[in-house]
């Protein structure tokens, strides 16, 4: 259920970014340089998504140029965000799939988002910018907290480098923050797509059983932990 939830959210967000990008790249330069027109296209693709906070247009220099959530926008520099920097490398100039980024909190917002972006191509096939889908991390958080409570477990979502994205646990559990290091080390050292292991922290009176699943289509790992009786 955890992988299915994450896959649905990420695939839907990716699809929205791709459709918006394909529509924008069919428009004239006049439309692409008109913020109001671009915002209308982005808003139409976002529709009433319960987890996409916004769809945004980012230009070739990594500057935010339009957003479905606000108008007008400040040209915020996003070029150093890892997924934008990755797409702007010459070797990735023709990538047609969406690229997942690391969480960040947009300027003038208090809500953290998980971004993914897809190139917009010119008629000649050159990348001229990206459409970014901004996924509310609170959507993951709320779902994981409900499941954690039902299962009496700790649930975490990590990226491929072991950085913690979302974590939820029940109040009754005695999980320690140091467990993250043990989990990350075990998962990163494993070649399997899924697995299970146990870990006992120093000073803990019981071991914790962890199950992990590496997502197939996105560089994320879902981990579920339960104290052993």
Short mmCIF file of C-alpha atoms in Angstrom, two decimals:
data_model
loop_
_atom_site.label_atom_id
_atom_site.label_comp_id
_atom_site.label_asym_id
_atom_site.label_seq_id
_atom_site.Cartn_x
_atom_site.Cartn_y
_atom_site.Cartn_z
CA UNK A 1 0.00 0.00 0.00
CA UNK A 2 2.89 2.41 0.75
CA UNK A 3 4.58 1.85 -2.60
CA UNK A 4 1.26 2.02 -4.44
CA UNK A 5 0.47 5.36 -2.81
CA UNK A 6 3.88 6.86 -3.66
CA UNK A 7 3.79 5.48 -7.21
CA UNK A 8 0.32 6.89 -7.85
CA UNK A 9 1.25 10.34 -6.59
CA UNK A 10 4.55 10.51 -8.47
CA UNK A 11 3.21 9.08 -11.72
CA UNK A 12 0.23 11.44 -11.68
CA UNK A 13 2.49 14.42 -10.99
CA UNK A 14 4.89 13.30 -13.70
CA UNK A 15 2.02 12.91 -16.16
CA UNK A 16 0.75 16.41 -15.36
CA UNK A 17 4.21 17.90 -15.93
CA UNK A 18 4.68 16.02 -19.20
CA UNK A 19 1.25 16.99 -20.61
CA UNK A 20 1.77 20.63 -19.64
CA UNK A 21 5.25 20.62 -21.20
CA UNK A 22 3.95 19.11 -24.43
CA UNK A 23 1.17 21.69 -24.65
CA UNK A 24 3.54 24.58 -23.98
CA UNK A 25 6.05 23.42 -26.56
CA UNK A 26 3.30 23.49 -29.18
CA UNK A 27 2.69 27.19 -28.53
CA UNK A 28 4.33 30.20 -30.15
CA UNK A 29 7.15 32.19 -28.52
CA UNK A 30 4.62 34.96 -27.95
CA UNK A 31 2.52 32.66 -25.73
CA UNK A 32 5.58 31.26 -23.93
CA UNK A 33 6.67 34.78 -23.01
CA UNK A 34 3.22 35.79 -21.75
CA UNK A 35 2.96 34.85 -18.08
CA UNK A 36 -0.83 35.00 -17.97
CA UNK A 37 -1.18 32.62 -20.93
CA UNK A 38 1.35 30.18 -19.50
CA UNK A 39 -0.35 30.29 -16.10
CA UNK A 40 -3.68 29.38 -17.70
CA UNK A 41 -2.14 26.32 -19.38
CA UNK A 42 -0.45 25.23 -16.14
CA UNK A 43 -3.65 25.73 -14.14
CA UNK A 44 -5.66 23.67 -16.62
CA UNK A 45 -3.28 20.74 -16.20
CA UNK A 46 -3.10 20.98 -12.43
CA UNK A 47 -6.89 21.08 -12.23
CA UNK A 48 -8.03 20.29 -8.68
CA UNK A 49 -5.21 17.92 -7.72
CA UNK A 50 -5.21 17.19 -4.00
CA UNK A 51 -1.44 16.74 -3.87
CA UNK A 52 0.07 18.97 -6.59
CA UNK A 53 0.61 22.38 -4.98
CA UNK A 54 1.51 23.98 -8.31
CA UNK A 55 2.82 23.50 -11.83
CA UNK A 56 5.53 25.98 -12.74
CA UNK A 57 7.49 27.09 -15.79
CA UNK A 58 11.26 27.37 -15.39
CA UNK A 59 13.36 28.91 -18.15
CA UNK A 60 16.68 27.68 -19.57
CA UNK A 61 18.60 29.71 -16.99
CA UNK A 62 16.73 28.07 -14.12
CA UNK A 63 14.51 31.07 -13.33
CA UNK A 64 10.89 30.66 -12.28
CA UNK A 65 8.76 32.39 -14.94
CA UNK A 66 5.16 31.33 -14.27
CA UNK A 67 3.13 29.31 -11.78
CA UNK A 68 -0.39 27.94 -11.53
CA UNK A 69 -0.56 29.00 -7.88
CA UNK A 70 0.34 32.70 -8.03
CA UNK A 71 0.42 35.65 -10.40
CA UNK A 72 2.60 37.43 -11.10
CA UNK A 73 5.69 35.52 -9.95
CA UNK A 74 9.12 36.75 -8.97
CA UNK A 75 11.86 35.26 -11.20
CA UNK A 76 13.26 33.05 -8.41
CA UNK A 77 16.53 31.29 -9.28
CA UNK A 78 16.07 27.50 -9.09
CA UNK A 79 19.14 26.61 -11.12
CA UNK A 80 20.94 25.12 -8.10
CA UNK A 81 18.10 22.72 -7.26
CA UNK A 82 19.53 19.27 -7.98
CA UNK A 83 16.89 18.16 -10.50
CA UNK A 84 17.11 21.40 -12.50
CA UNK A 85 20.92 21.35 -12.46
CA UNK A 86 20.79 17.72 -13.65
CA UNK A 87 18.42 18.46 -16.53
CA UNK A 88 20.49 21.47 -17.61
CA UNK A 89 23.64 19.39 -18.10
CA UNK A 90 24.36 19.03 -21.85
CA UNK A 91 24.37 15.23 -21.58
CA UNK A 92 20.75 15.33 -20.32
CA UNK A 93 19.48 17.94 -22.79
CA UNK A 94 17.29 15.42 -24.64
CA UNK A 95 15.85 13.56 -21.64
CA UNK A 96 12.09 13.20 -22.10
CA UNK A 97 11.24 11.66 -18.74
CA UNK A 98 10.56 13.67 -15.58
CA UNK A 99 13.41 14.13 -13.12
CA UNK A 100 12.72 13.89 -9.39
CA UNK A 101 14.39 16.44 -7.12
CA UNK A 102 15.05 16.89 -3.41
CA UNK A 103 12.47 18.51 -1.12
CA UNK A 104 12.62 22.24 -0.54
CA UNK A 105 10.35 25.03 0.67
CA UNK A 106 9.50 27.58 -2.06
CA UNK A 107 10.07 31.25 -1.37
CA UNK A 108 7.20 32.89 0.54
CA UNK A 109 5.76 29.48 1.46
CA UNK A 110 5.74 27.45 4.66
CA UNK A 111 4.90 24.16 2.93
CA UNK A 112 7.73 21.88 1.83
CA UNK A 113 7.37 20.32 -1.61
CA UNK A 114 8.86 17.37 -3.49
CA UNK A 115 9.60 18.60 -7.03
CA UNK A 116 9.90 16.84 -10.34
CA UNK A 117 10.48 18.50 -13.69
CA UNK A 118 10.36 17.72 -17.39
CA UNK A 119 12.01 19.49 -20.31
CA UNK A 120 10.15 21.71 -22.75
CA UNK A 121 11.55 21.30 -26.26
CA UNK A 122 11.67 23.75 -29.16
CA UNK A 123 10.56 22.81 -32.67
CA UNK A 124 14.17 21.87 -33.42
CA UNK A 125 14.28 19.54 -30.39
CA UNK A 126 16.36 21.74 -28.10
CA UNK A 127 15.50 22.01 -24.41
CA UNK A 128 14.29 25.54 -23.70
CA UNK A 129 13.14 25.13 -20.09
CA UNK A 130 11.19 22.85 -17.78
CA UNK A 131 7.74 22.37 -16.32
CA UNK A 132 7.95 21.56 -12.63
CA UNK A 133 5.30 19.73 -10.61
CA UNK A 134 5.42 20.64 -6.92
CA UNK A 135 4.05 17.84 -4.72
CA UNK A 136 2.89 18.73 -1.23
CA UNK A 137 4.98 16.72 1.23
CA UNK A 138 2.12 17.08 3.71
CA UNK A 139 0.13 14.71 1.49
CA UNK A 140 2.71 11.98 2.12
CA UNK A 141 3.01 12.95 5.79
CA UNK A 142 -0.71 12.74 6.49
CA UNK A 143 -1.06 9.37 4.76
CA UNK A 144 2.00 7.86 6.45
CA UNK A 145 0.85 9.03 9.88
CA UNK A 146 -2.51 7.32 9.40
CA UNK A 147 -0.88 4.07 8.32
CA UNK A 148 1.73 4.25 11.10
CA UNK A 149 -1.02 4.63 13.68
CA UNK A 150 -3.01 1.71 12.25
CA UNK A 151 0.03 -0.59 12.14
CA UNK A 152 1.79 0.61 15.29
CA UNK A 153 4.87 1.21 13.18
CA UNK A 154 7.41 3.76 12.02
CA UNK A 155 7.28 4.62 8.31
CA UNK A 156 9.96 6.54 6.45
CA UNK A 157 10.59 7.64 2.89
CA UNK A 158 14.22 8.13 1.83
CA UNK A 159 15.83 9.28 -1.40
CA UNK A 160 18.52 7.30 -3.20
CA UNK A 161 21.28 9.01 -1.20
CA UNK A 162 19.71 8.12 2.14
CA UNK A 163 18.27 11.56 2.90
CA UNK A 164 15.07 11.41 4.93
CA UNK A 165 12.07 12.89 3.08
CA UNK A 166 9.11 11.93 5.26
CA UNK A 167 8.83 10.11 8.57
CA UNK A 168 5.83 9.12 10.68
CA UNK A 169 5.56 7.09 13.87
CA UNK A 170 3.09 6.32 16.61
CA UNK A 171 3.44 7.95 20.00
CA UNK A 172 3.67 4.55 21.66
CA UNK A 173 6.81 3.59 19.79
CA UNK A 174 10.31 4.09 21.19
CA UNK A 175 12.19 4.55 17.94
CA UNK A 176 15.32 6.66 18.24
CA UNK A 177 16.65 9.18 15.73
CA UNK A 178 19.89 7.18 15.52
CA UNK A 179 17.92 4.37 13.88
CA UNK A 180 17.98 6.35 10.65
CA UNK A 181 21.71 5.80 10.27
CA UNK A 182 21.34 2.05 10.75
CA UNK A 183 18.45 1.91 8.30
CA UNK A 184 20.22 3.94 5.64
CA UNK A 185 23.43 1.90 5.94
CA UNK A 186 21.55 -1.40 5.66
CA UNK A 187 19.45 -0.31 2.69
CA UNK A 188 22.32 1.30 0.77
CA UNK A 189 24.52 -1.78 1.26
CA UNK A 190 21.80 -4.08 -0.01
CA UNK A 191 21.59 -5.01 -3.68
CA UNK A 192 18.04 -6.31 -3.41
CA UNK A 193 14.98 -4.32 -4.40
CA UNK A 194 13.34 -5.28 -1.13
CA UNK A 195 14.39 -6.92 2.07
CA UNK A 196 14.21 -7.12 5.83
CA UNK A 197 16.68 -6.71 8.66
CA UNK A 198 16.80 -6.16 12.41
CA UNK A 199 18.61 -3.50 14.38
CA UNK A 200 19.12 -2.99 18.11
CA UNK A 201 20.25 0.43 19.24
CA UNK A 202 22.62 1.00 22.12
CA UNK A 203 20.58 1.26 25.31
CA UNK A 204 17.41 -0.11 23.69
CA UNK A 205 15.61 -2.96 25.44
CA UNK A 206 14.22 -4.48 22.24
CA UNK A 207 15.18 -4.90 18.61
CA UNK A 208 13.38 -3.28 15.70
CA UNK A 209 12.44 -5.16 12.55
CA UNK A 210 12.68 -3.11 9.35
CA UNK A 211 11.22 -3.91 5.94
CA UNK A 212 12.25 -1.82 2.95
CA UNK A 213 11.18 -1.54 -0.67
CA UNK A 214 13.10 0.32 -3.36
CA UNK A 215 10.69 1.90 -5.80
CA UNK A 216 11.03 0.74 -9.38
CA UNK A 217 10.33 3.95 -11.30
CA UNK A 218 11.66 6.58 -8.88
CA UNK A 219 14.86 6.75 -6.79
CA UNK A 220 13.05 6.41 -3.45
CA UNK A 221 12.98 3.82 -0.68
CA UNK A 222 10.01 3.12 1.62
CA UNK A 223 10.92 1.69 5.03
CA UNK A 224 8.58 0.29 7.67
CA UNK A 225 9.84 -0.50 11.18
CA UNK A 226 8.22 -2.32 14.09
CA UNK A 227 9.51 -3.05 17.58
CA UNK A 228 9.94 -6.76 18.23
CA UNK A 229 8.27 -8.17 21.32
#
